[in-house]
Amino acid sequence: MKVERVAWTFVAPALAVIGLFFVLPVIAALLLSLTDFDLYALADTSNLRFTGLRNYIDTLHTPLFWEALANTLYFVGVGVPLSMLVSLGTALLLDSKLARFKGFFRTALFAPVVTTVVAVAVIWRYLFNTQYGLVNYALTSLGFGAIDWLGDANWSMPTIILFAVWKNFGYNMIILLAGLQAIPGELYEAARIDGASAWQRLRHVTLPMLAPTLLLVAIITVAGYFQLFAEPYVMTRGGPLRSTTSVLYYMYEEGFRWWNLGRASAIAFLLFALILAVTAGLLRFARGSRAA
Amino acid sequence: MSWRQSSQGASRWLVNGALIGATALTLAPLAWMLSVSFMTRGEAAAFPPPLVPTRPTLANYVELFTVLGVGRHLVNSLLLAGAVTALSLLFNLAAGYAFAKLRFAGRDALFRGLLGALVIPLQVAMMPLFLMMKSLGLVNTYWGVIVPSLASVFGVFLVRQYARSIPDELIEAARIDGAGEWRIFFSIVLPLLRPIIATLAILTFLTCWNDFMWPLIVLSGDAQQTMPVALASLSREHVQDNELMMAGAVVTVLPVLLLFLALQRHYLQGLMLGGVKG
Protein backbone atom coordinates (compact mmCIF):
# COMPACT_ATOMS: atom_id res chain seq x y z
CA MET A 1 0.00 0.00 0.00
CA LYS A 2 2.77 2.35 0.98
CA VAL A 3 4.81 1.25 -2.03
CA GLU A 4 1.86 1.97 -4.26
CA ARG A 5 1.65 5.55 -3.03
CA VAL A 6 5.36 6.11 -3.46
CA ALA A 7 5.19 4.59 -6.94
CA TRP A 8 2.57 7.15 -7.91
CA THR A 9 4.66 10.03 -6.60
CA PHE A 10 7.55 8.67 -8.72
CA VAL A 11 5.59 8.49 -11.96
CA ALA A 12 3.28 11.47 -11.39
CA PRO A 13 5.67 14.30 -12.39
CA ALA A 14 6.69 12.66 -15.67
CA LEU A 15 3.12 11.61 -16.47
CA ALA A 16 1.86 15.11 -15.71
CA VAL A 17 4.36 16.68 -18.13
CA ILE A 18 3.68 14.14 -20.88
CA GLY A 19 -0.07 14.36 -20.33
CA LEU A 20 -0.30 18.14 -20.13
CA PHE A 21 2.24 19.07 -22.80
CA PHE A 22 1.90 16.22 -25.25
CA VAL A 23 -1.26 14.10 -24.94
CA LEU A 24 -3.54 17.05 -24.22
CA PRO A 25 -2.17 19.18 -27.12
CA VAL A 26 -2.59 16.21 -29.48
CA ILE A 27 -6.26 15.92 -28.52
CA ALA A 28 -6.60 19.70 -28.71
CA ALA A 29 -5.02 19.61 -32.17
CA LEU A 30 -7.71 17.23 -33.33
CA LEU A 31 -10.38 19.67 -32.09
CA LEU A 32 -8.46 22.67 -33.45
CA SER A 33 -8.35 21.04 -36.88
CA LEU A 34 -12.17 21.13 -36.88
CA THR A 35 -12.27 24.92 -36.37
CA ASP A 36 -11.38 27.98 -38.43
CA PHE A 37 -8.78 29.14 -35.88
CA ASP A 38 -6.83 31.97 -37.57
CA LEU A 39 -5.24 35.35 -36.88
CA TYR A 40 -8.61 36.81 -35.82
CA ALA A 41 -9.25 34.00 -33.38
CA LEU A 42 -5.73 34.45 -32.04
CA ALA A 43 -6.65 38.04 -31.16
CA ASP A 44 -10.10 37.21 -29.83
CA THR A 45 -11.39 33.66 -29.41
CA SER A 46 -15.00 34.77 -29.94
CA ASN A 47 -14.14 34.76 -33.65
CA LEU A 48 -13.68 31.01 -33.48
CA ARG A 49 -16.17 28.79 -35.30
CA PHE A 50 -16.62 25.06 -35.59
CA THR A 51 -16.26 24.12 -39.24
CA GLY A 52 -16.32 20.31 -39.24
CA LEU A 53 -14.10 18.71 -41.85
CA ARG A 54 -13.74 21.97 -43.77
CA ASN A 55 -9.97 22.29 -43.14
CA TYR A 56 -9.34 18.76 -44.37
CA ILE A 57 -11.45 19.21 -47.48
CA ASP A 58 -9.89 22.59 -48.24
CA THR A 59 -6.39 21.24 -47.74
CA LEU A 60 -7.08 18.36 -50.09
CA HIS A 61 -8.26 20.89 -52.66
CA THR A 62 -5.13 23.03 -52.40
CA PRO A 63 -2.64 22.38 -55.22
CA LEU A 64 0.23 23.48 -52.97
CA PHE A 65 -0.57 20.68 -50.50
CA TRP A 66 -0.30 18.10 -53.27
CA GLU A 67 2.95 19.66 -54.45
CA ALA A 68 4.31 19.50 -50.90
CA LEU A 69 3.12 15.92 -50.62
CA ALA A 70 4.75 14.95 -53.91
CA ASN A 71 8.02 16.60 -52.81
CA THR A 72 7.90 14.79 -49.47
CA LEU A 73 7.19 11.44 -51.14
CA TYR A 74 10.09 12.08 -53.53
CA PHE A 75 12.34 12.80 -50.54
CA VAL A 76 11.15 9.69 -48.66
CA GLY A 77 11.00 7.42 -51.70
CA VAL A 78 14.54 8.14 -52.85
CA GLY A 79 16.12 9.24 -49.58
CA VAL A 80 15.15 6.27 -47.40
CA PRO A 81 16.41 3.48 -49.71
CA LEU A 82 19.59 5.43 -50.48
CA SER A 83 20.18 6.15 -46.82
CA MET A 84 19.64 2.52 -45.86
CA LEU A 85 21.92 1.31 -48.62
CA VAL A 86 24.75 3.55 -47.41
CA SER A 87 24.10 2.52 -43.79
CA LEU A 88 24.12 -1.17 -44.72
CA GLY A 89 27.26 -0.81 -46.84
CA THR A 90 29.25 0.96 -44.14
CA ALA A 91 27.94 -1.41 -41.45
CA LEU A 92 29.08 -4.41 -43.52
CA LEU A 93 32.51 -2.81 -43.99
CA LEU A 94 32.82 -2.14 -40.25
CA ASP A 95 31.72 -5.69 -39.46
CA SER A 96 34.28 -7.21 -41.83
CA LYS A 97 37.09 -9.18 -40.19
CA LEU A 98 39.50 -7.52 -42.59
CA ALA A 99 38.76 -3.97 -41.40
CA ARG A 100 41.37 -2.18 -39.27
CA PHE A 101 40.94 0.73 -36.82
CA LYS A 102 37.24 -0.06 -36.46
CA GLY A 103 36.72 2.24 -33.49
CA PHE A 104 38.10 5.24 -35.35
CA PHE A 105 36.09 4.58 -38.52
CA ARG A 106 32.91 3.99 -36.54
CA THR A 107 33.23 7.28 -34.66
CA ALA A 108 34.19 9.27 -37.76
CA LEU A 109 31.34 7.89 -39.85
CA PHE A 110 28.91 8.59 -37.04
CA ALA A 111 30.01 12.20 -36.46
CA PRO A 112 27.50 13.90 -38.82
CA VAL A 113 24.60 12.44 -36.80
CA VAL A 114 25.42 14.51 -33.72
CA THR A 115 25.90 17.75 -35.64
CA THR A 116 23.25 20.46 -35.79
CA VAL A 117 21.14 20.34 -38.97
CA VAL A 118 21.10 24.12 -39.34
CA ALA A 119 24.87 24.45 -39.08
CA VAL A 120 25.73 21.68 -41.48
CA ALA A 121 23.05 22.85 -43.89
CA VAL A 122 24.95 26.14 -44.03
CA ILE A 123 28.08 24.19 -44.98
CA TRP A 124 26.27 22.27 -47.69
CA ARG A 125 24.74 25.39 -49.11
CA TYR A 126 28.29 26.57 -49.70
CA LEU A 127 29.67 23.19 -50.83
CA PHE A 128 26.98 23.12 -53.51
CA ASN A 129 27.35 26.78 -54.43
CA THR A 130 27.09 27.09 -58.21
CA GLN A 131 30.07 29.41 -58.64
CA TYR A 132 32.46 28.65 -55.80
CA GLY A 133 31.36 25.27 -54.45
CA LEU A 134 33.77 22.38 -54.13
CA VAL A 135 31.28 20.01 -55.73
CA ASN A 136 31.03 21.95 -58.95
CA TYR A 137 34.80 22.40 -58.94
CA ALA A 138 35.18 18.64 -58.78
CA LEU A 139 32.58 18.18 -61.54
CA THR A 140 34.17 20.70 -63.91
CA SER A 141 37.65 19.27 -63.25
CA LEU A 142 36.31 15.90 -64.35
CA GLY A 143 35.00 17.47 -67.52
CA PHE A 144 31.32 17.70 -66.61
CA GLY A 145 29.31 20.90 -66.71
CA ALA A 146 28.59 22.89 -63.56
CA ILE A 147 25.17 22.32 -62.01
CA ASP A 148 23.00 24.95 -60.35
CA TRP A 149 22.33 22.61 -57.41
CA LEU A 150 20.11 24.71 -55.21
CA GLY A 151 18.85 27.12 -57.86
CA ASP A 152 17.48 24.59 -60.34
CA ALA A 153 14.12 23.05 -59.40
CA ASN A 154 15.25 19.70 -60.82
CA TRP A 155 18.39 19.54 -58.68
CA SER A 156 17.27 21.10 -55.41
CA MET A 157 15.60 17.99 -54.04
CA PRO A 158 18.43 15.63 -55.02
CA THR A 159 20.83 17.99 -53.23
CA ILE A 160 18.72 17.90 -50.09
CA ILE A 161 18.50 14.11 -50.33
CA LEU A 162 22.29 13.85 -50.55
CA PHE A 163 22.55 16.13 -47.55
CA ALA A 164 20.07 14.07 -45.52
CA VAL A 165 21.85 10.82 -46.39
CA TRP A 166 25.21 12.27 -45.31
CA LYS A 167 23.72 13.63 -42.09
CA ASN A 168 21.77 10.49 -41.09
CA PHE A 169 23.36 7.30 -42.41
CA GLY A 170 25.59 6.87 -39.34
CA TYR A 171 22.62 6.37 -37.07
CA ASN A 172 21.25 3.35 -38.92
CA MET A 173 24.79 2.13 -39.50
CA ILE A 174 25.24 1.67 -35.74
CA ILE A 175 21.94 -0.16 -35.32
CA LEU A 176 22.64 -2.42 -38.30
CA LEU A 177 26.15 -3.05 -37.01
CA ALA A 178 24.69 -4.28 -33.71
CA GLY A 179 22.38 -6.54 -35.73
CA LEU A 180 25.29 -7.89 -37.80
CA GLN A 181 27.36 -8.63 -34.74
CA ALA A 182 24.49 -10.67 -33.29
CA ILE A 183 24.57 -13.13 -36.24
CA PRO A 184 26.30 -16.34 -35.04
CA GLY A 185 29.63 -17.00 -36.75
CA GLU A 186 28.83 -20.72 -37.21
CA LEU A 187 26.26 -19.82 -39.86
CA TYR A 188 28.97 -18.22 -42.02
CA GLU A 189 31.30 -21.13 -41.35
CA ALA A 190 28.64 -23.64 -42.44
CA ALA A 191 27.91 -21.64 -45.60
CA ARG A 192 31.62 -21.47 -46.39
CA ILE A 193 31.99 -25.24 -46.01
CA ASP A 194 29.05 -25.65 -48.41
CA GLY A 195 31.08 -23.61 -50.89
CA ALA A 196 29.00 -20.43 -50.79
CA SER A 197 30.71 -17.37 -52.27
CA ALA A 198 30.90 -14.07 -50.39
CA TRP A 199 27.94 -12.75 -52.39
CA GLN A 200 25.89 -15.89 -51.68
CA ARG A 201 26.70 -15.64 -47.98
CA LEU A 202 25.49 -12.05 -47.98
CA ARG A 203 22.28 -12.95 -49.81
CA HIS A 204 21.37 -16.16 -48.03
CA VAL A 205 22.84 -15.73 -44.54
CA THR A 206 23.40 -12.07 -43.68
CA LEU A 207 20.35 -10.40 -45.19
CA PRO A 208 17.74 -12.93 -43.96
CA MET A 209 19.23 -12.86 -40.45
CA LEU A 210 19.29 -9.07 -40.54
CA ALA A 211 15.72 -8.74 -41.82
CA PRO A 212 14.07 -7.83 -38.48
CA THR A 213 16.66 -5.10 -37.85
CA LEU A 214 16.29 -3.83 -41.40
CA LEU A 215 12.54 -3.58 -40.91
CA LEU A 216 12.96 -1.65 -37.67
CA VAL A 217 15.46 0.70 -39.31
CA ALA A 218 13.18 1.19 -42.31
CA ILE A 219 10.24 2.15 -40.11
CA ILE A 220 12.23 4.63 -38.01
CA THR A 221 13.81 6.16 -41.10
CA VAL A 222 10.55 6.52 -43.00
CA ALA A 223 8.89 8.21 -40.01
CA GLY A 224 11.88 10.52 -39.61
CA TYR A 225 12.18 11.43 -43.31
CA PHE A 226 8.49 12.33 -43.52
CA GLN A 227 9.29 15.08 -40.98
CA LEU A 228 11.54 16.99 -43.39
CA PHE A 229 11.71 20.65 -42.33
CA ALA A 230 14.98 22.26 -41.20
CA GLU A 231 16.91 21.30 -44.35
CA PRO A 232 14.70 23.19 -46.83
CA TYR A 233 14.16 25.97 -44.28
CA VAL A 234 17.87 26.78 -44.25
CA MET A 235 19.05 25.66 -47.69
CA THR A 236 16.27 26.69 -50.06
CA ARG A 237 13.34 28.21 -48.12
CA GLY A 238 11.15 25.65 -49.83
CA GLY A 239 12.18 26.81 -53.31
CA PRO A 240 13.09 27.18 -56.07
CA LEU A 241 9.59 27.07 -57.53
CA ARG A 242 8.40 25.30 -54.36
CA SER A 243 10.41 22.23 -55.36
CA THR A 244 11.57 21.60 -51.79
CA THR A 245 8.44 22.63 -49.91
CA SER A 246 7.68 19.62 -47.70
CA VAL A 247 4.39 18.88 -45.94
CA LEU A 248 5.88 20.03 -42.65
CA TYR A 249 7.27 23.19 -44.24
CA TYR A 250 3.80 23.86 -45.61
CA MET A 251 2.31 23.24 -42.15
CA TYR A 252 4.81 25.65 -40.58
CA GLU A 253 3.97 28.38 -43.11
CA GLU A 254 0.22 27.91 -42.68
CA GLY A 255 0.46 27.79 -38.89
CA PHE A 256 3.20 30.15 -37.84
CA ARG A 257 3.51 32.51 -40.77
CA TRP A 258 -0.14 32.98 -41.70
CA TRP A 259 -1.47 31.90 -38.28
CA ASN A 260 -4.05 29.51 -39.70
CA LEU A 261 -3.63 27.18 -36.75
CA GLY A 262 -6.79 25.17 -37.51
CA ARG A 263 -5.63 24.50 -41.03
CA ALA A 264 -2.09 23.68 -39.87
CA SER A 265 -3.47 21.14 -37.38
CA ALA A 266 -5.41 19.43 -40.15
CA ILE A 267 -2.21 19.24 -42.23
CA ALA A 268 -0.37 17.73 -39.23
CA PHE A 269 -3.03 15.03 -38.87
CA LEU A 270 -2.96 14.26 -42.58
CA LEU A 271 0.81 13.78 -42.30
CA PHE A 272 0.38 11.59 -39.22
CA ALA A 273 -2.19 9.43 -41.03
CA LEU A 274 0.18 9.10 -43.98
CA ILE A 275 3.07 8.00 -41.75
CA LEU A 276 0.83 5.43 -40.04
CA ALA A 277 -0.39 4.08 -43.36
CA VAL A 278 3.11 3.72 -44.80
CA THR A 279 4.38 2.08 -41.59
CA ALA A 280 1.47 -0.36 -41.61
CA GLY A 281 2.21 -1.08 -45.27
CA LEU A 282 5.85 -1.82 -44.47
CA LEU A 283 4.86 -4.19 -41.65
CA ARG A 284 2.37 -5.98 -43.86
CA PHE A 285 4.94 -6.28 -46.65
CA ALA A 286 7.46 -7.73 -44.18
CA ARG A 287 4.95 -10.24 -42.86
CA GLY A 288 3.95 -11.23 -46.37
CA SER A 289 7.50 -11.80 -47.58
CA ARG A 290 8.28 -13.87 -44.49
CA ALA A 291 5.28 -16.12 -45.10
CA ALA A 292 6.27 -16.62 -48.73
CA MET B 1 47.18 -21.40 -51.81
CA SER B 2 49.03 -18.35 -52.97
CA TRP B 3 46.00 -17.32 -55.04
CA ARG B 4 43.84 -17.49 -51.90
CA GLN B 5 46.35 -15.43 -50.00
CA SER B 6 46.62 -12.75 -52.62
CA SER B 7 42.83 -12.66 -53.03
CA GLN B 8 42.55 -12.12 -49.27
CA GLY B 9 45.16 -9.40 -49.48
CA ALA B 10 43.18 -7.75 -52.26
CA SER B 11 39.95 -7.92 -50.21
CA ARG B 12 41.75 -6.40 -47.26
CA TRP B 13 42.81 -3.46 -49.43
CA LEU B 14 39.33 -3.18 -50.82
CA VAL B 15 37.61 -3.14 -47.40
CA ASN B 16 40.00 -0.71 -45.79
CA GLY B 17 40.21 1.43 -48.90
CA ALA B 18 36.42 1.70 -49.00
CA LEU B 19 36.37 2.63 -45.31
CA ILE B 20 39.00 5.32 -45.82
CA GLY B 21 37.09 6.68 -48.81
CA ALA B 22 33.78 6.76 -46.96
CA THR B 23 35.35 8.41 -43.94
CA ALA B 24 37.07 11.05 -46.08
CA LEU B 25 33.77 11.89 -47.81
CA THR B 26 32.01 12.03 -44.44
CA LEU B 27 34.53 14.28 -42.74
CA ALA B 28 35.39 16.51 -45.72
CA PRO B 29 32.48 18.96 -45.23
CA LEU B 30 33.36 19.37 -41.54
CA ALA B 31 37.06 19.82 -42.25
CA TRP B 32 36.27 22.37 -44.94
CA MET B 33 33.97 24.25 -42.57
CA LEU B 34 36.83 24.57 -40.10
CA SER B 35 39.29 25.65 -42.77
CA VAL B 36 37.05 28.27 -44.38
CA SER B 37 36.16 29.73 -40.97
CA PHE B 38 39.78 30.91 -40.66
CA MET B 39 39.89 32.59 -44.09
CA THR B 40 39.84 36.33 -44.63
CA ARG B 41 36.61 37.87 -45.89
CA GLY B 42 35.87 37.02 -49.50
CA GLU B 43 38.76 34.57 -49.82
CA ALA B 44 36.45 31.57 -50.17
CA ALA B 45 34.48 33.19 -53.00
CA ALA B 46 37.05 32.23 -55.61
CA PHE B 47 37.42 29.62 -58.28
CA PRO B 48 38.95 27.12 -57.83
CA PRO B 49 37.80 27.12 -54.19
CA PRO B 50 40.77 27.41 -51.80
CA LEU B 51 41.22 24.47 -49.45
CA VAL B 52 43.29 26.15 -46.77
CA PRO B 53 43.46 29.80 -45.69
CA THR B 54 46.50 31.69 -47.06
CA ARG B 55 46.62 33.92 -43.97
CA PRO B 56 44.66 32.21 -41.16
CA THR B 57 42.70 34.74 -39.11
CA LEU B 58 40.31 34.76 -36.18
CA ALA B 59 38.52 37.84 -37.56
CA ASN B 60 35.32 35.92 -38.35
CA TYR B 61 35.04 34.63 -34.81
CA VAL B 62 35.73 38.08 -33.42
CA GLU B 63 33.00 39.58 -35.58
CA LEU B 64 30.55 36.83 -34.58
CA PHE B 65 31.01 37.51 -30.89
CA THR B 66 31.39 41.29 -30.97
CA VAL B 67 29.30 42.70 -33.82
CA LEU B 68 26.73 39.92 -34.11
CA GLY B 69 26.52 39.08 -30.39
CA VAL B 70 26.53 35.33 -30.86
CA GLY B 71 27.81 34.80 -27.31
CA ARG B 72 24.34 35.47 -25.97
CA HIS B 73 22.80 32.74 -28.17
CA LEU B 74 25.53 30.32 -27.22
CA VAL B 75 24.78 30.96 -23.55
CA ASN B 76 21.04 30.52 -24.24
CA SER B 77 21.67 27.15 -25.86
CA LEU B 78 23.97 26.03 -23.06
CA LEU B 79 21.52 27.12 -20.38
CA LEU B 80 18.52 25.52 -22.05
CA ALA B 81 20.22 22.24 -22.90
CA GLY B 82 21.75 22.08 -19.43
CA ALA B 83 18.49 22.81 -17.61
CA VAL B 84 16.45 20.42 -19.74
CA THR B 85 19.02 17.67 -19.26
CA ALA B 86 19.22 18.04 -15.47
CA LEU B 87 15.50 18.36 -14.85
CA SER B 88 14.28 15.76 -17.33
CA LEU B 89 16.80 13.25 -15.98
CA LEU B 90 15.15 13.54 -12.57
CA PHE B 91 11.63 13.11 -13.96
CA ASN B 92 12.50 10.29 -16.35
CA LEU B 93 14.63 8.36 -13.86
CA ALA B 94 11.96 8.37 -11.17
CA ALA B 95 9.22 7.31 -13.58
CA GLY B 96 11.33 4.74 -15.43
CA TYR B 97 12.37 3.09 -12.16
CA ALA B 98 8.77 2.97 -10.88
CA PHE B 99 7.54 1.43 -14.13
CA ALA B 100 10.24 -1.22 -13.91
CA LYS B 101 10.33 -2.11 -10.25
CA LEU B 102 7.38 -0.80 -8.22
CA ARG B 103 3.96 -2.42 -8.41
CA PHE B 104 0.92 -0.22 -8.71
CA ALA B 105 -2.56 -0.60 -10.12
CA GLY B 106 -2.75 0.03 -13.86
CA ARG B 107 1.01 0.12 -14.34
CA ASP B 108 1.25 -2.06 -17.42
CA ALA B 109 -1.73 -0.53 -19.17
CA LEU B 110 -0.33 2.94 -18.52
CA PHE B 111 3.06 1.95 -19.89
CA ARG B 112 1.51 0.46 -23.04
CA GLY B 113 -0.36 3.72 -23.48
CA LEU B 114 2.89 5.67 -23.23
CA LEU B 115 4.56 3.45 -25.81
CA GLY B 116 1.59 4.01 -28.11
CA ALA B 117 2.17 7.77 -27.86
CA LEU B 118 5.64 7.25 -29.39
CA VAL B 119 4.15 6.89 -32.86
CA ILE B 120 2.62 10.39 -32.83
CA PRO B 121 4.91 12.96 -34.47
CA LEU B 122 5.75 15.85 -32.13
CA GLN B 123 4.59 18.38 -34.71
CA VAL B 124 0.97 17.32 -34.27
CA ALA B 125 1.01 18.85 -30.78
CA MET B 126 2.78 22.05 -31.78
CA MET B 127 -0.14 24.33 -32.65
CA PRO B 128 -2.11 23.80 -29.40
CA LEU B 129 1.13 23.73 -27.44
CA PHE B 130 1.98 27.15 -28.80
CA LEU B 131 -1.45 28.47 -27.75
CA MET B 132 -0.95 26.94 -24.30
CA MET B 133 2.45 28.55 -23.92
CA LYS B 134 1.00 31.84 -25.08
CA SER B 135 -1.82 31.77 -22.54
CA LEU B 136 0.66 30.82 -19.80
CA GLY B 137 2.82 33.79 -20.84
CA LEU B 138 5.76 31.50 -21.64
CA VAL B 139 6.30 32.48 -25.28
CA ASN B 140 9.71 34.13 -25.63
CA THR B 141 10.84 32.83 -22.27
CA TYR B 142 13.25 29.97 -21.55
CA TRP B 143 10.40 28.11 -19.86
CA GLY B 144 8.62 27.84 -23.19
CA VAL B 145 11.35 25.43 -24.27
CA ILE B 146 12.06 23.82 -20.91
CA VAL B 147 8.56 22.97 -19.67
CA PRO B 148 7.41 20.69 -22.54
CA SER B 149 10.78 18.85 -22.41
CA LEU B 150 10.74 18.10 -18.68
CA ALA B 151 9.89 14.45 -19.36
CA SER B 152 9.88 12.30 -22.48
CA VAL B 153 8.28 8.98 -23.33
CA PHE B 154 11.55 7.84 -24.84
CA GLY B 155 13.49 8.73 -21.68
CA VAL B 156 11.06 6.87 -19.41
CA PHE B 157 11.21 3.89 -21.77
CA LEU B 158 15.02 3.82 -21.86
CA VAL B 159 15.33 3.97 -18.05
CA ARG B 160 12.68 1.30 -17.58
CA GLN B 161 14.45 -1.11 -19.96
CA TYR B 162 17.68 -0.71 -18.05
CA ALA B 163 16.19 -0.69 -14.53
CA ARG B 164 14.53 -4.05 -15.13
CA SER B 165 17.95 -5.68 -14.74
CA ILE B 166 18.21 -4.54 -11.10
CA PRO B 167 17.64 -7.68 -8.95
CA ASP B 168 14.41 -7.51 -6.90
CA GLU B 169 16.19 -9.11 -3.93
CA LEU B 170 18.42 -6.07 -3.58
CA ILE B 171 15.45 -3.75 -3.19
CA GLU B 172 13.60 -6.26 -1.00
CA ALA B 173 16.59 -6.64 1.32
CA ALA B 174 16.84 -2.88 1.75
CA ARG B 175 13.13 -2.75 2.58
CA ILE B 176 13.54 -5.44 5.25
CA ASP B 177 16.42 -3.42 6.71
CA GLY B 178 13.89 -0.63 7.12
CA ALA B 179 15.03 1.71 4.35
CA GLY B 180 12.28 3.98 2.99
CA GLU B 181 11.40 3.98 -0.71
CA TRP B 182 13.07 7.36 -1.30
CA ARG B 183 16.22 6.24 0.38
CA ILE B 184 16.24 3.06 -1.72
CA PHE B 185 15.85 5.13 -4.88
CA PHE B 186 18.63 7.59 -4.08
CA SER B 187 21.22 5.38 -2.41
CA ILE B 188 20.71 1.99 -4.07
CA VAL B 189 18.92 2.40 -7.39
CA LEU B 190 20.53 5.58 -8.75
CA PRO B 191 24.12 4.32 -8.34
CA LEU B 192 23.15 1.16 -10.22
CA LEU B 193 21.59 3.23 -13.00
CA ARG B 194 24.76 5.26 -13.52
CA PRO B 195 25.52 3.95 -17.05
CA ILE B 196 22.03 4.75 -18.32
CA ILE B 197 22.14 8.15 -16.60
CA ALA B 198 25.25 9.00 -18.60
CA THR B 199 23.65 7.78 -21.83
CA LEU B 200 20.36 9.59 -21.31
CA ALA B 201 22.13 12.79 -20.25
CA ILE B 202 24.13 12.93 -23.49
CA LEU B 203 21.15 11.99 -25.66
CA THR B 204 18.99 14.67 -24.04
CA PHE B 205 21.65 17.36 -24.21
CA LEU B 206 22.37 16.71 -27.90
CA THR B 207 18.69 16.52 -28.85
CA CYS B 208 17.94 19.76 -27.02
CA TRP B 209 20.97 21.57 -28.45
CA ASN B 210 20.19 20.52 -32.01
CA ASP B 211 16.43 21.09 -31.77
CA PHE B 212 15.22 23.62 -34.31
CA MET B 213 11.52 23.74 -35.07
CA TRP B 214 10.09 24.26 -31.59
CA PRO B 215 12.65 26.90 -30.47
CA LEU B 216 12.07 28.64 -33.80
CA ILE B 217 8.35 28.84 -33.01
CA VAL B 218 8.36 29.62 -29.31
CA LEU B 219 11.45 31.86 -29.11
CA SER B 220 10.94 34.43 -31.84
CA GLY B 221 12.46 37.26 -29.78
CA ASP B 222 16.14 37.83 -30.53
CA ALA B 223 17.29 37.88 -26.90
CA GLN B 224 16.19 34.34 -26.07
CA GLN B 225 17.02 32.65 -29.37
CA THR B 226 19.13 29.51 -29.31
CA MET B 227 22.31 29.17 -31.35
CA PRO B 228 20.80 27.11 -34.22
CA VAL B 229 17.84 29.50 -34.60
CA ALA B 230 20.14 32.52 -34.51
CA LEU B 231 22.45 30.91 -37.07
CA ALA B 232 19.52 30.17 -39.38
CA SER B 233 18.41 33.80 -39.38
CA LEU B 234 21.99 35.09 -39.70
CA SER B 235 22.58 32.80 -42.66
CA ARG B 236 19.52 34.24 -44.38
CA GLU B 237 20.90 37.78 -43.99
CA HIS B 238 24.53 36.94 -44.76
CA VAL B 239 24.11 34.64 -47.74
CA GLN B 240 27.34 35.88 -49.33
CA ASP B 241 29.52 35.91 -46.21
CA ASN B 242 30.74 32.34 -46.46
CA GLU B 243 33.69 32.68 -44.10
CA LEU B 244 31.58 34.30 -41.38
CA MET B 245 28.84 31.69 -41.68
CA MET B 246 31.37 28.85 -41.53
CA ALA B 247 32.67 30.30 -38.27
CA GLY B 248 29.05 30.41 -37.07
CA ALA B 249 28.61 26.76 -38.02
CA VAL B 250 31.80 25.85 -36.12
CA VAL B 251 30.55 27.63 -33.00
CA THR B 252 27.21 25.81 -33.25
CA VAL B 253 28.57 22.34 -33.96
CA LEU B 254 31.77 22.25 -31.93
CA PRO B 255 30.24 21.94 -28.44
CA VAL B 256 28.13 18.91 -29.35
CA LEU B 257 30.84 17.32 -31.46
CA LEU B 258 33.34 17.58 -28.58
CA LEU B 259 30.78 16.25 -26.12
CA PHE B 260 30.13 13.30 -28.41
CA LEU B 261 33.84 12.58 -28.88
CA ALA B 262 34.44 12.68 -25.13
CA LEU B 263 31.50 10.43 -24.23
CA GLN B 264 30.89 8.47 -27.43
CA ARG B 265 31.02 5.08 -25.72
CA HIS B 266 27.97 5.89 -23.57
CA TYR B 267 26.17 7.45 -26.49
CA LEU B 268 26.61 4.56 -28.91
CA GLN B 269 25.76 2.03 -26.18
CA GLY B 270 22.50 3.80 -25.46
CA LEU B 271 21.68 3.82 -29.13
CA MET B 272 22.06 0.06 -29.34
CA LEU B 273 20.13 -0.45 -26.10
CA GLY B 274 17.19 1.73 -27.03
CA GLY B 275 17.34 0.59 -30.63
CA VAL B 276 15.15 3.57 -31.51
CA LYS B 277 15.08 7.34 -31.78
CA GLY B 278 17.81 9.90 -31.25
XYZ file of C-alpha atoms in Angstrom, chain B residues 4 13 37 41-42 46 60 85 88 92 97 107 126 129 153 157 168 181 199 205 223 230 233-234 277:
25
model
C 43.835 -17.488 -51.901
C 42.815 -3.464 -49.429
C 36.159 29.730 -40.970
C 36.613 37.867 -45.886
C 35.875 37.024 -49.496
C 37.054 32.229 -55.606
C 35.323 35.915 -38.355
C 19.021 17.673 -19.258
C 14.279 15.760 -17.328
C 12.502 10.289 -16.352
C 12.367 3.091 -12.157
C 1.011 0.121 -14.336
C 2.781 22.054 -31.781
C 1.133 23.735 -27.436
C 8.280 8.985 -23.333
C 11.209 3.892 -21.768
C 14.407 -7.510 -6.900
C 11.399 3.976 -0.708
C 23.652 7.782 -21.833
C 21.652 17.364 -24.209
C 17.288 37.881 -26.898
C 20.143 32.525 -34.507
C 18.405 33.801 -39.379
C 21.993 35.085 -39.700
C 15.083 7.340 -31.778
